[in-house]
Structure formats: C-alpha cells, structure tokens
Coordinates of N, CA and C in Angstrom, one line a residue:
M59 N 1.3 -1.1 0.2 CA -0.2 0.3 0.0 C 1.2 0.9 0.1
N60 N 0.5 2.3 -0.7 CA 1.0 3.4 -1.0 C 1.1 4.6 -0.2
D61 N 1.7 5.8 0.5 CA 1.5 6.8 1.5 C -0.2 7.1 0.1
R62 N -0.2 7.0 -0.7 CA -1.3 8.0 -0.5 C -2.6 7.0 -0.3
N63 N -2.3 6.0 -0.3 CA -3.4 5.0 0.4 C -3.5 5.1 1.6
R64 N -2.7 5.8 2.7 CA -2.9 5.2 3.6 C -3.3 6.2 4.3
G65 N -3.9 7.2 3.3 CA -4.3 8.2 3.9 C -3.2 9.3 5.2
T66 N -2.3 10.2 4.3 CA -1.0 11.0 4.9 C -1.1 12.5 6.0
S67 N -3.0 12.2 6.3 CA -3.1 14.0 6.1 C -1.8 13.8 7.9
K68 N -1.6 14.9 8.5 CA -1.8 15.2 9.6 C -2.6 15.9 10.0
R69 N -3.1 14.5 11.0 CA -4.1 15.5 12.2 C -3.8 15.2 13.7
K70 N -5.1 15.9 14.3 CA -4.3 16.0 15.6 C -5.3 14.8 16.4
T71 N -5.6 13.8 16.9 CA -6.6 13.3 17.5 C -6.0 13.1 19.2
T72 N -7.7 13.1 19.6 CA -7.4 12.6 20.8 C -8.0 11.0 20.1
E73 N -7.5 10.1 21.5 CA -8.7 8.8 21.4 C -10.3 8.8 22.3
G74 N -11.4 8.5 21.4 CA -12.4 9.1 21.2 C -13.2 10.3 20.5
S75 N -12.0 10.8 20.4 CA -13.3 12.3 19.3 C -12.9 11.9 18.0
P76 N -13.6 12.8 17.4 CA -13.6 12.6 15.7 C -12.7 13.2 15.3
V77 N -12.0 12.7 13.9 CA -11.2 13.5 13.4 C -12.0 14.8 13.0
E78 N -11.4 16.4 13.4 CA -11.4 16.8 12.2 C -11.3 17.4 11.3
P79 N -11.5 17.9 10.4 CA -11.0 18.0 9.2 C -9.9 19.4 9.6
T80 N -9.1 20.0 8.8 CA -8.1 20.8 9.1 C -7.8 21.7 8.2
D81 N -8.2 21.6 7.4 CA -8.1 23.0 6.2 C -9.3 22.8 4.6
A82 N -9.4 23.4 4.5 CA -10.5 23.6 3.3 C -11.1 22.7 2.7
G83 N -9.4 22.2 2.1 CA -9.4 21.0 1.5 C -10.2 19.9 2.2
D84 N -9.5 19.3 3.3 CA -10.4 18.4 4.2 C -11.4 18.6 4.1
W85 N -12.0 19.5 4.7 CA -13.3 20.0 5.0 C -13.8 19.1 3.1
R86 N -13.8 20.2 2.0 CA -14.5 19.7 1.4 C -14.7 18.0 0.5
R87 N -13.3 17.6 1.1 CA -13.9 15.9 1.1 C -14.5 15.3 2.1
Y88 N -14.2 16.1 3.1 CA -15.0 15.8 4.4 C -17.2 15.1 3.8
R89 N -17.4 16.8 3.6 CA -18.9 17.3 3.2 C -18.9 16.6 2.3
A90 N -18.5 16.3 1.3 CA -18.8 15.5 -0.2 C -19.5 14.2 0.3
M91 N -18.1 13.3 1.4 CA -18.6 11.9 1.8 C -19.3 12.1 1.8
I92 N -20.1 13.2 4.1 CA -21.6 12.8 3.8 C -22.3 13.2 2.8
E93 N -22.5 14.4 2.3 CA -23.8 14.7 1.2 C -24.1 13.0 0.7
A94 N -23.4 12.6 0.4 CA -22.9 11.3 -0.3 C -23.8 9.5 0.1
L95 N -23.5 9.8 1.4 CA -24.2 8.8 2.3 C -25.8 8.7 2.1
P96 N -26.4 7.8 1.8 CA -26.7 7.7 2.3 C -28.3 7.8 4.2
H97 N -27.4 7.4 4.5 CA -27.9 7.7 6.0 C -27.4 9.1 6.6
G98 N -28.6 9.8 7.0 CA -28.5 10.8 7.6 C -28.2 11.7 8.8
I99 N -26.9 12.4 8.7 CA -26.6 13.1 9.5 C -26.7 14.4 9.5
C100 N -25.8 15.1 10.9 CA -26.4 16.2 11.1 C -25.4 16.1 12.2
L101 N -25.0 17.7 12.1 CA -24.0 18.6 13.4 C -24.1 19.8 13.7
L102 N -23.7 18.5 14.9 CA -24.1 19.5 16.1 C -23.5 20.6 16.7
E103 N -24.0 22.2 17.3 CA -23.1 22.6 17.7 C -23.6 23.4 19.0
A104 N -23.3 23.2 20.4 CA -23.9 23.3 21.5 C -25.6 23.0 21.6
G105 N -26.2 22.1 20.6 CA -27.7 21.1 20.3 C -28.1 21.9 19.1
T106 N -27.4 22.8 19.1 CA -28.2 23.5 17.5 C -27.3 22.9 16.3
I107 N -28.3 22.7 15.3 CA -27.9 22.1 14.3 C -26.9 23.2 13.4
V108 N -26.0 22.4 12.8 CA -25.0 23.5 12.2 C -24.8 22.9 10.8
Y109 N -25.7 21.9 10.4 CA -25.3 21.3 8.7 C -26.1 19.4 8.9
A110 N -26.9 19.4 8.0 CA -27.7 18.3 7.7 C -27.3 17.8 6.0
N111 N -27.5 16.6 6.3 CA -27.2 16.4 4.4 C -28.4 15.7 4.4
D112 N -29.4 16.1 2.9 CA -30.3 15.7 2.1 C -31.1 14.7 2.6
A113 N -29.9 13.3 3.3 CA -30.9 12.6 4.0 C -31.5 11.9 5.1
F114 N -30.8 13.3 6.1 CA -31.2 14.1 7.1 C -32.6 14.3 7.2
A115 N -32.1 15.6 6.3 CA -33.5 16.6 6.0 C -35.0 15.8 5.6
T116 N -34.5 14.5 5.3 CA -35.5 14.1 4.4 C -36.3 12.6 5.2
I117 N -35.3 12.4 6.3 CA -36.0 11.6 7.1 C -36.9 12.2 8.6
V118 N -36.4 13.8 8.0 CA -37.0 14.9 9.5 C -38.5 15.5 8.6
G119 N -38.6 15.0 7.9 CA -39.7 15.2 7.1 C -39.8 17.5 6.4
V120 N -37.8 17.7 6.4 CA -38.0 18.6 5.5 C -37.1 18.6 4.7
S121 N -38.0 19.9 3.5 CA -37.7 19.5 2.3 C -36.6 20.8 2.0
D122 N -35.7 21.4 2.3 CA -34.5 22.4 1.9 C -33.5 21.6 3.2
R123 N -32.8 21.7 3.2 CA -31.8 20.7 4.3 C -31.3 22.2 4.9
D124 N -31.5 23.5 3.9 CA -31.2 24.8 4.6 C -31.6 25.5 5.7
D125 N -32.6 24.7 5.5 CA -34.1 24.9 6.9 C -33.5 24.5 8.1
L126 N -32.9 24.0 8.3 CA -32.5 23.3 9.5 C -31.5 24.1 10.5
E127 N -30.7 24.6 9.4 CA -29.2 25.1 10.4 C -29.6 25.4 12.0
G128 N -29.4 26.1 12.1 CA -29.8 26.3 13.7 C -31.4 25.8 14.4
V129 N -31.9 24.7 14.3 CA -32.6 24.3 14.8 C -31.9 23.7 15.7
D130 N -33.1 23.9 17.1 CA -32.6 22.8 18.8 C -33.2 20.8 17.5
Y131 N -31.8 20.8 17.7 CA -31.8 19.1 18.0 C -33.0 18.2 18.4
E132 N -33.3 19.1 19.8 CA -34.5 18.5 20.5 C -36.2 18.4 19.7
R133 N -36.5 19.8 18.4 CA -37.2 19.1 17.6 C -37.4 17.5 17.2
F134 N -36.9 17.3 17.0 CA -36.7 15.1 15.8 C -36.5 14.7 17.1
V135 N -36.3 14.5 18.8 CA -35.8 13.0 19.4 C -37.7 13.8 20.2
P136 N -38.2 11.5 20.3 CA -39.3 12.1 21.2 C -38.9 12.4 22.5
S137 N -40.1 12.8 23.0 CA -40.0 13.2 24.5 C -39.2 12.4 25.3
E138 N -39.6 10.6 25.4 CA -39.7 10.2 25.9 C -37.7 9.6 25.5
Y139 N -37.3 10.0 24.7 CA -35.9 9.9 23.9 C -34.6 10.7 24.4
G140 N -35.6 11.4 25.3 CA -34.0 13.2 25.4 C -33.8 13.3 25.8
P141 N -33.5 12.4 27.4 CA -32.6 12.5 28.2 C -31.8 11.5 28.2
V142 N -32.4 10.6 27.4 CA -31.1 9.4 26.8 C -30.3 10.2 25.5
V143 N -30.7 10.6 24.5 CA -30.3 11.0 23.7 C -29.4 12.4 24.2
A144 N -29.5 13.3 25.1 CA -28.9 14.9 25.5 C -27.8 13.9 26.3
D145 N -27.8 12.9 27.2 CA -26.8 11.9 28.1 C -25.7 11.8 26.5
R146 N -26.1 11.4 26.0 CA -25.0 10.6 24.7 C -24.1 11.7 24.2
L147 N -25.2 12.6 23.6 CA -24.0 14.0 23.1 C -23.0 14.7 24.6
D148 N -22.0 14.8 23.7 CA -21.2 15.7 24.6 C -20.6 16.6 23.6
Y149 N -21.5 18.4 24.1 CA -20.8 19.2 23.9 C -21.2 20.3 24.3

C-alpha cells in the first residue's frame, strides 16, 4: 500500500474524539463524503444543527436541508428519548 492510500494527512486526534477537517480541502472532501451517504447525518454545536445532509432532511420531513440550520436537535427527538439522547451527546 502506498502513502496515497494510507491517508497521510497530519491531524491531531485524541482517543475517542472524531477527526476534524484541518483545512478547506479536507472539509470539501469530508462534506462530499457526508453528502453522498444514504444515512441521515447532522452536525451539532451546543445542541443546534449547524449542518445536515439531504438524507437527514428527508428523514425529518424537511424539503430544504438549509432550513435545518439553527434548529435545536430536540425538535426531532421524541420526548421519551430526550434524556437518553442528551446524555449521549458531548458538547
């Protein structure tokens, strides 16, 4: 396997934390991957949606994913699951 296939991007990570894009090129590749997934994904900052892919918008019944930006995630979590979801989020 050559270095190109190994992913030679230098990133600081800590055990148990997600790898974050470190520059604009990384973010474009990361975003393209998320947008291509058939699974619903949203990114949160302090409980507020800052990004959602089309699949997530479809799942929650929103026609334009941009309408999700700034919305509190709790709007899409049934009340009986609220405490469990909140406990699992780390923000």
